[in-house]
Every structure is written in structure tokens, then in C-alpha cells.
XYZ file of C-alpha atoms in Angstrom:
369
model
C 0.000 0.000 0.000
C 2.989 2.376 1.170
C 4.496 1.472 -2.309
C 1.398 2.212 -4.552
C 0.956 5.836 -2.509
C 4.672 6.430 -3.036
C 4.349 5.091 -6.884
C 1.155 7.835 -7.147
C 3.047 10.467 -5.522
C 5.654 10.179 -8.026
C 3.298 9.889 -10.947
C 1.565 13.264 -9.580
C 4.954 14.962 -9.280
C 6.343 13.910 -12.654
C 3.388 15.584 -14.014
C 3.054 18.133 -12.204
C 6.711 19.135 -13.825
C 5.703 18.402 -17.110
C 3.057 20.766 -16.767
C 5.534 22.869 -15.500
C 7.581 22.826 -18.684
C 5.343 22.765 -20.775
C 3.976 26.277 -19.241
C 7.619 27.608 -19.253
C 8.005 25.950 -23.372
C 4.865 27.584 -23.948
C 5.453 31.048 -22.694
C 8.974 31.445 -24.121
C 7.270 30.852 -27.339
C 5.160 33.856 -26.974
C 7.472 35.736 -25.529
C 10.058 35.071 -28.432
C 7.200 35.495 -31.125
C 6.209 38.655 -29.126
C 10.025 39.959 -29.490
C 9.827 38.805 -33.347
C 6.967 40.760 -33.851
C 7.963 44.057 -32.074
C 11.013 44.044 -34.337
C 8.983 43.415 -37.634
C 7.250 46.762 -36.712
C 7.289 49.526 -34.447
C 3.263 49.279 -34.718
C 3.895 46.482 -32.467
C 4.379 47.868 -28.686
C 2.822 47.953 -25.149
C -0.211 50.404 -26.567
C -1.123 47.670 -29.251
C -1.448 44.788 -26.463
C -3.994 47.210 -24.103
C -5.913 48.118 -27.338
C -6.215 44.168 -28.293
C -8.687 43.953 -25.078
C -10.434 47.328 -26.456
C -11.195 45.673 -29.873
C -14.925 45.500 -30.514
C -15.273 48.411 -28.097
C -18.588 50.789 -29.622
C -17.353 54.265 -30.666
C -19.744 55.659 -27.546
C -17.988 53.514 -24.252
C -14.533 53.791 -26.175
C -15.066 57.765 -25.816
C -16.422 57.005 -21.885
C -13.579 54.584 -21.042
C -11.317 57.674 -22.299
C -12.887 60.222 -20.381
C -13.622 62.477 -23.498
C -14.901 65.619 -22.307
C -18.743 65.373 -22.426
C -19.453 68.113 -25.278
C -16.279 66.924 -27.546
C -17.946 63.356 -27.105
C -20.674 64.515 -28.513
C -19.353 66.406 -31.368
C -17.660 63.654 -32.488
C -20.540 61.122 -31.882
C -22.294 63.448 -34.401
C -19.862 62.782 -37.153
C -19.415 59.772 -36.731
C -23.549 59.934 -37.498
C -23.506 61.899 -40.398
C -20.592 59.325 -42.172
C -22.789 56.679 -41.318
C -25.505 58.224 -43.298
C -22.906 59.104 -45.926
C -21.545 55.549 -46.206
C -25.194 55.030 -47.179
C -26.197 57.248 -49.494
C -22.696 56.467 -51.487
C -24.048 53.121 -51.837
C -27.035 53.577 -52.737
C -25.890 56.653 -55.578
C -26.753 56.910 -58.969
C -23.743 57.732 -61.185
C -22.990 59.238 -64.950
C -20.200 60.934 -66.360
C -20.360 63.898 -64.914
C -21.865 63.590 -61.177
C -23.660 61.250 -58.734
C -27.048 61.812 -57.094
C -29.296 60.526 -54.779
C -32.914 60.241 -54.760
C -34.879 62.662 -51.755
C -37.885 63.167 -51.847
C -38.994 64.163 -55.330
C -36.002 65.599 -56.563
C -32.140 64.222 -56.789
C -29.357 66.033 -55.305
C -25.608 65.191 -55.675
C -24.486 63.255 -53.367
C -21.479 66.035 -52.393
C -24.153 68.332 -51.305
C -25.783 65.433 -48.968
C -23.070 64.679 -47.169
C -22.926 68.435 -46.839
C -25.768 68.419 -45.668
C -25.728 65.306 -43.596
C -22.785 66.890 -41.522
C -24.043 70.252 -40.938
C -27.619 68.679 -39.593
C -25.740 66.768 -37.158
C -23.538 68.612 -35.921
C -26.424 71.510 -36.024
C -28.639 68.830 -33.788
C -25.823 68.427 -31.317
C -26.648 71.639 -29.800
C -22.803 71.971 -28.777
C -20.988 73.153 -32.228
C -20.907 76.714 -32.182
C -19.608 77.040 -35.768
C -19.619 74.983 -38.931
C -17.659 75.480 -42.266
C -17.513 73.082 -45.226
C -15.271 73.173 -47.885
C -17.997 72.938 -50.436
C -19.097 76.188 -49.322
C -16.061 77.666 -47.647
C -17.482 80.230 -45.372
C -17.632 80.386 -41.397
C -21.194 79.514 -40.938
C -22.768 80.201 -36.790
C -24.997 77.042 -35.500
C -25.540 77.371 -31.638
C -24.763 80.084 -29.872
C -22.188 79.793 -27.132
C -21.567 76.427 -28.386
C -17.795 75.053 -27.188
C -16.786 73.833 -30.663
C -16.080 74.623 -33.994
C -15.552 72.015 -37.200
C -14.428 72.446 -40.375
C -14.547 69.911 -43.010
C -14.216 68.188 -46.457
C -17.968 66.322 -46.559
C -16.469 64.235 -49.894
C -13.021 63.916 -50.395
C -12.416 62.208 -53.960
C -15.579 63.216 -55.063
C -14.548 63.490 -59.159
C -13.384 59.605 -59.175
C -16.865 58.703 -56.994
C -18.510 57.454 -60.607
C -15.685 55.222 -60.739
C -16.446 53.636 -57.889
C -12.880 54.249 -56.037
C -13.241 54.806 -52.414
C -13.460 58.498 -51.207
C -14.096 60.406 -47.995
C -14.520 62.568 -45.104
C -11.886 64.511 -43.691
C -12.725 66.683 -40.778
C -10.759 68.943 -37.675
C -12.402 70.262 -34.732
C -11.289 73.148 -32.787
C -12.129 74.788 -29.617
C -13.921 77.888 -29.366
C -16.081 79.556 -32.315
C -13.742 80.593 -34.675
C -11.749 78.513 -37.847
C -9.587 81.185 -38.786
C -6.847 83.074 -36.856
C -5.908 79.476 -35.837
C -3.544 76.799 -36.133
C -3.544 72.846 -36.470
C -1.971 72.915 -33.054
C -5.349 73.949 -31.718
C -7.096 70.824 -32.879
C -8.889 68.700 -30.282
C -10.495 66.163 -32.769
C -10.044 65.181 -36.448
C -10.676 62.033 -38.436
C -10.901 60.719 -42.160
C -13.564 58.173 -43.435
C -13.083 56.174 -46.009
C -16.051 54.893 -47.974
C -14.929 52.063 -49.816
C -15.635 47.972 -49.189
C -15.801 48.960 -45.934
C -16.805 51.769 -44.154
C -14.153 53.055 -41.369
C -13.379 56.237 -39.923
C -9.746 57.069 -38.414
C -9.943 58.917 -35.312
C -7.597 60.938 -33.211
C -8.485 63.112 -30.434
C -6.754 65.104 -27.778
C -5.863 63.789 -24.077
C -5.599 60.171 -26.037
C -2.335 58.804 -27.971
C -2.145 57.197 -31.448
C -5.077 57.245 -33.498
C -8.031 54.660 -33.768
C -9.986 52.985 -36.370
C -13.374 52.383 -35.688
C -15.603 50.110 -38.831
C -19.288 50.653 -39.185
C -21.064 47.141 -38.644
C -23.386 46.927 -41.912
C -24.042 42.690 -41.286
C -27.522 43.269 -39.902
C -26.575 41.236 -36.465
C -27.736 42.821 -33.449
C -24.692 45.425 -33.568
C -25.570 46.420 -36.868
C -25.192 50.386 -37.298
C -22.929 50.819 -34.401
C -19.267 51.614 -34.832
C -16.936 49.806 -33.161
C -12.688 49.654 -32.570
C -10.553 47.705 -34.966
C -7.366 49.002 -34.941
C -4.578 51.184 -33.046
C -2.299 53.567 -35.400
C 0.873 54.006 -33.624
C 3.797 54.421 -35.778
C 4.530 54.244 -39.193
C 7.748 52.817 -40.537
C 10.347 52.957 -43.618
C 9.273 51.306 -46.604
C 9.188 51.383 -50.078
C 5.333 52.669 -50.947
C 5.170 56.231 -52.756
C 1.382 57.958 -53.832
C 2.576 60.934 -55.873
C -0.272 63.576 -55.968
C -0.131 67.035 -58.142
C 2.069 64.600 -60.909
C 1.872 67.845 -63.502
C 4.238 69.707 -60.770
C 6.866 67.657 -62.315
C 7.013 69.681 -65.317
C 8.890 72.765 -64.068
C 9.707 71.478 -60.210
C 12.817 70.236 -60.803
C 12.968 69.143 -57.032
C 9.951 66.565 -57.283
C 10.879 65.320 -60.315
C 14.094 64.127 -58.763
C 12.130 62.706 -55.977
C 9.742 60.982 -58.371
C 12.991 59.438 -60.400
C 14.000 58.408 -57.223
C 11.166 56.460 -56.418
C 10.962 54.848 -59.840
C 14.918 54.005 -59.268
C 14.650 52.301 -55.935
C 11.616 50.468 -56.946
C 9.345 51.842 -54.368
C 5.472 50.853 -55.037
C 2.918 53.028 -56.917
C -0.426 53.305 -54.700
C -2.101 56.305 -56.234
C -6.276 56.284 -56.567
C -6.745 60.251 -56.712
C -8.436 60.497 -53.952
C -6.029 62.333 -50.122
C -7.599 60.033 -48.152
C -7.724 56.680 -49.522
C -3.934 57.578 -50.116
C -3.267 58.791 -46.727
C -5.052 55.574 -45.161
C -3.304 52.899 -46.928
C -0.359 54.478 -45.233
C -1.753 54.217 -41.714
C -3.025 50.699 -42.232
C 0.466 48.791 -44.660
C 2.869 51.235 -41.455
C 4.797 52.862 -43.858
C 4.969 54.917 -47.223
C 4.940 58.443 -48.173
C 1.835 60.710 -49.606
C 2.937 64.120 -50.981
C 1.401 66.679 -53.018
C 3.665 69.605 -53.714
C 3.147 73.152 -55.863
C 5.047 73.939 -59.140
C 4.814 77.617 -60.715
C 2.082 76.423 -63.331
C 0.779 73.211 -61.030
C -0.388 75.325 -57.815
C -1.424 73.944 -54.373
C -4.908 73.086 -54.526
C -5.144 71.200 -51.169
C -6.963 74.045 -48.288
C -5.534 73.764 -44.495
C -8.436 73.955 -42.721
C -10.462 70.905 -44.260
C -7.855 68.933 -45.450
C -4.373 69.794 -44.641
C -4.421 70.327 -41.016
C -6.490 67.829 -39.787
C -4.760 64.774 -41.638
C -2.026 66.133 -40.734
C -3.167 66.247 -36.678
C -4.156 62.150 -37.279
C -0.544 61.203 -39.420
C 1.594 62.687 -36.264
C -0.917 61.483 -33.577
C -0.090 58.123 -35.396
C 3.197 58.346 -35.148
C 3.802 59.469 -38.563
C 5.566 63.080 -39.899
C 4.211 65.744 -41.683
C 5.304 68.896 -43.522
C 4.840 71.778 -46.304
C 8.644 71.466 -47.547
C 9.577 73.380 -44.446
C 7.524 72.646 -41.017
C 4.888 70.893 -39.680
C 1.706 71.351 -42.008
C 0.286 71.839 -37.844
C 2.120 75.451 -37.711
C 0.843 77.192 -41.033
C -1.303 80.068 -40.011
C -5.175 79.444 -40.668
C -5.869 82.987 -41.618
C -8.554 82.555 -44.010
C -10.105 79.801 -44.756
C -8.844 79.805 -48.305
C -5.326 79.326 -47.263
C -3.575 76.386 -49.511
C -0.584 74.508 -49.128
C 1.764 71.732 -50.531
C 1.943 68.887 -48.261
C 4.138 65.537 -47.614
C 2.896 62.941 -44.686
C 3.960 60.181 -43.874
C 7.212 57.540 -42.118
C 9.763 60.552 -40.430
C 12.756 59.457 -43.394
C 10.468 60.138 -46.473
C 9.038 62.947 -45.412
C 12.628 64.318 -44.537
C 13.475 63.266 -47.987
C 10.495 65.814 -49.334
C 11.893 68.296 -47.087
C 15.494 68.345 -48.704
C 14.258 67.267 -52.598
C 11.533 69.415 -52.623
C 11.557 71.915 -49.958
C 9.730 75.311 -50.349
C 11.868 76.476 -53.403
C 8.520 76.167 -55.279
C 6.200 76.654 -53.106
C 4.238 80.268 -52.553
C 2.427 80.021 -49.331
C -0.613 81.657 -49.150
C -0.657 83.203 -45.864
């Protein structure tokens, strides 16, 4: 009996320490494909493993869990409405050569003016926007008095390649106050991009939170259907060989970006150009690395306005760990005096955009401010 109670003992220990090594084989296997991983990409750090228990977090107790001031909250919660209806009437458009429309009512609209329109009655029923300007009609416009902020944006980026059925977008910046001019991009609290394509997503970054977040509209008709929820955690973007050259005609008599071009085309770096900022920006937040620029020439002007397109991708690029500049600074520090002020502009991994800065610079470039 002694023996048999010995013999079980032993049995119980021996396995006892292969469980033991098997834990330890086990967890130096994650930890080396952990270390593996970090060093494939410096997307891969201690911010991505907290967000991996945030994915599938709804837009509305991601902003609660961050303790997003109660009236930003709810400016952005209002955006993130009027995309939704965007992504919707995109898909539901009506397209010939020349425009798209949608059907409301009895009459059809293009579909730029209701997303337009989308936005403003949003962020008009919020009750907390004090101002409103689109870039469709690029004027300061008043919406609730003594509200605490102001956005500006682009309600259809990419909307001349929409008939082609490329993805397009959203871009917008929110700042505090009431006013969109005598500003900066360092004043932004809030800005974001949506893309409109297979999927519907919308890149967020907001103040008091690092990196920036994407969050996908659920369109599967399960019981989440509608809501938005967290997918992914933008924090750095990386070297690598993926170039979307914007403004190509600027070529033709900037002797500075047609170097950088050749040099693109001689290192074999990858074309990923649709025509549309932010398709072209995104890919570069979602691949970590590349390099979207869009410089001036003398006959090939900037055509690209700070306020609803400049300055708040650039506010998402460097909250996601990427660089951005004019040829000079950060696009963040050119003066928002009117809101027609244009600029040339290069975002993306902290190398290529250095690269713009010495190729390219501001030899070219007439800043309109």
C-alpha cells in the first residue's frame, strides 16, 4: 500500500513538472514570437497589447472609457452619425459621367451636397458646435450660440473619381472655441478621415488620447448592426518602399519633385495612387509605412486648403506616429488665416518625409498666408 501511494506520488509529481515545462516551453514561445513581432514593426508595442482587449469596443464607451470631455464626445458622436448616413447614401448613388445623385424626396441632389448636408444637420442637432464650415461652401457659418466647438470639413473627399467607384471620404478637424480662422492645427482637439470604400471606417484621433483609432461601421444586420466599433490602433509608421505621388503635372517645371519621383521609380518603391487624399493617406496608416505628398510647381499650384484637409490629416498622421510637412515645417504650424489658405503637403514615415523636405523643400512653393 505504502508502495502504490509512493508510486502515485511520483506519478503526480512527474506531471506536475511536465506541466511545469510545458507552461515555461509555452510562454517562451510567446514571448520570443512577441520579441519577433515588435522588431517586424514599431506598430507592435505595449499600446497595441492594451488596445487588443479594447477591440470590438462601440465608438460611444470607447469615448467614456477615455474620459472624453462630455461636449467633444458629442461632437464627435455626431460625425461619426452623419458618415454613417454618408456611407449610405454612397451606396445607394446613382452615377454618370459627370456627377452622382441621390434620390430625396422628389427631386435628386448630388451626393457632395448630402453629405454636406448630412454633416451640418448633425452637428447643427448636437446643440454643442458653435460654428460649422464646409469646404464645399467655404465660409464660417454660426450654429448654436455659445456652443464650445467649432468644425471644419471636407464632406467628400475624392468626389470626381466617386462614378468610378474608387473609395473616397470625409476629412474633418475640430477646434475649440467659435472661430476657424486666426488658428492653427496645433489647436485641434479632434479630427478624423472616413473612407467609404468595401468597408466603411473612420480614423480617429483626439486630444488627451495617444495614437489614433480605427473604428468600422457594422453593416451585417446582427444585433450590432449600425454601431461603430474599434478595430485598430495607429501608432507608428515605418520605412518602406510605398510612394502615392499627388499634383504629378508639378513635375514639369519642379525640378525638385521630379528628382524625388525618379527616385522612387529608381529604388523600386510601389505606386499606390487612386486620386483620392484620403484613400492615399489611409493605406499608409493601415500597410505602417509609405509616403503621400502633393507639392506646388509655378504652373501646377497647391490646390489642397488647411483647414479641411491639410491640417487635420495632418493632426491624425503625427498622432499616429507618422511626420508631416509643407517642404519646411509641420503642415500643424501654417497660419489658418482665411479659410482659403492652400498649401503643398508631404505625410507620412519621419525618413520620407525628410526626404520631401530636402528634394523638394519650399523652393517652389508660394504660401498663401
Amino acid at each position: 500500500m505504502a508502495a502504490f501511494v509512493g508510486a502515485s506520488s511520483a506519478i503526480q509529481t512527474s506531471a506536475k513538472t511536465m506541466a511545469q515545462v510545458s507552461s515555461l516551453s509555452t510562454s517562451t514561445f510567446v514571448a520570443r514570437k512577441s520579441t519577433v513581432a515588435r522588431k517586424a514593426s514599431n506598430a507592435a508595442s505595449a499600446s497595441d497589447k492594451i488596445t487588443m482587449l479594447q477591440i470590438g469596443t462601440t465608438l460611444e464607451d470607447w469615448l467614456y472609457n477615455n474620459k472624453i470631455e462630455h461636449k467633444l464626445g458629442k461632437t464627435t458622436r455626431a460625425i461619426f452619425t452623419a458618415c454613417k448616413e454618408i456611407a449610405y447614401k454612397i451606396r445607394t448613388a446613382s452615377c454618370d459621367k459627370m456627377a452622382c445623385f441621390n434620390d430625396f424626396g422628389d427631386e435628386q441632389l448630388a451626393i457632395d451636397l448630402l453629405a454636406d448636408k448630412a454633416l451640418f444637420d448633425n452637428l447643427t442637432a448636437s446643440g454643442v458646435v458653435a460654428t460649422a464650415s464646409s469646404e464645399e461652401v467655404p465660409v464660417e457659418k454660426p450654429i448654436t450660440p455659445g456652443g464650445a466647438y467649432s468644425v471644419a470639413f471636407d464632406p467628400l473627399d475624392g468626389s470626381s473619381i466617386i462614378d468610378t467607384n474608387f473609395s473616397v471620404g470625409t476629412i474633418f478637424g475640430v477646434w475649440p472655441g467659435s472661430k476657424l480662422t486666426g488658428v492653427t492645427g496645433r489647436q485641434i482637439v479632434c479630427a478624423g478621415l472616413a473612407v467609404y470604400g468595401p468597408r466603411t471606417t473612420v480614423t480617429l484621433a483626439i486630444e488627451g488620447v495617444d495614437h489614433a483609432y480605427e473604428f468600422l461601421l457594422i453593416d451585417d444586420f446582427s444585433g450590432r448592426h449600425g454601431s461603430w466599433v474599434l478595430t485598430k490602433c495607429f501608432s507608428g509608421v515605418s520605412e518602406g518602399k510605398l510612394f502615392a505621388p499627388g499634383n504629378l503635372r508639378a513635375v514639369n517645371d519642379n525640378k525638385g519633385y521630379a528628382a524625388l519621383v525618379q527616385f522612387y521609380k529608381d529604388n523600386k518603391y510601389q505606386l499606390r495612387y487612386t486620386g483620392g487624399m484620403v484613400p492615399d493617406v489611409n493605406q499608409i496608416l493601415v500597410k505602417g509605412k509609405g509616403v503621400f505628398c502633393n507639392p506646388e510647381s509655378p504652373t501646377a499650384k497647391a490646390k489642397l486648403r488647411v483647414l479641411y484637409e491639410v491640417a487635420p490629416i495632418g493632426y491624425v498622421m503625427e498622432k499616429a506616429g507618422a511626420k508631416s510637412s509643407d517642404g519646411k515645417q509641420s503642415v500643424l504650424d501654417i497660419p489658418i488665416n482665411s479659410t482659403e489658405v492652400r498649401s503643398q503637403v508631404c505625410v507620412g514615415s519621419k525618413l520620407e518625409v525628410e526626404r520631401f523636405e530636402k528634394m523638394v523643400g519650399v523652393e517652389m512653393y508660394s504660401p498663401a498666408y
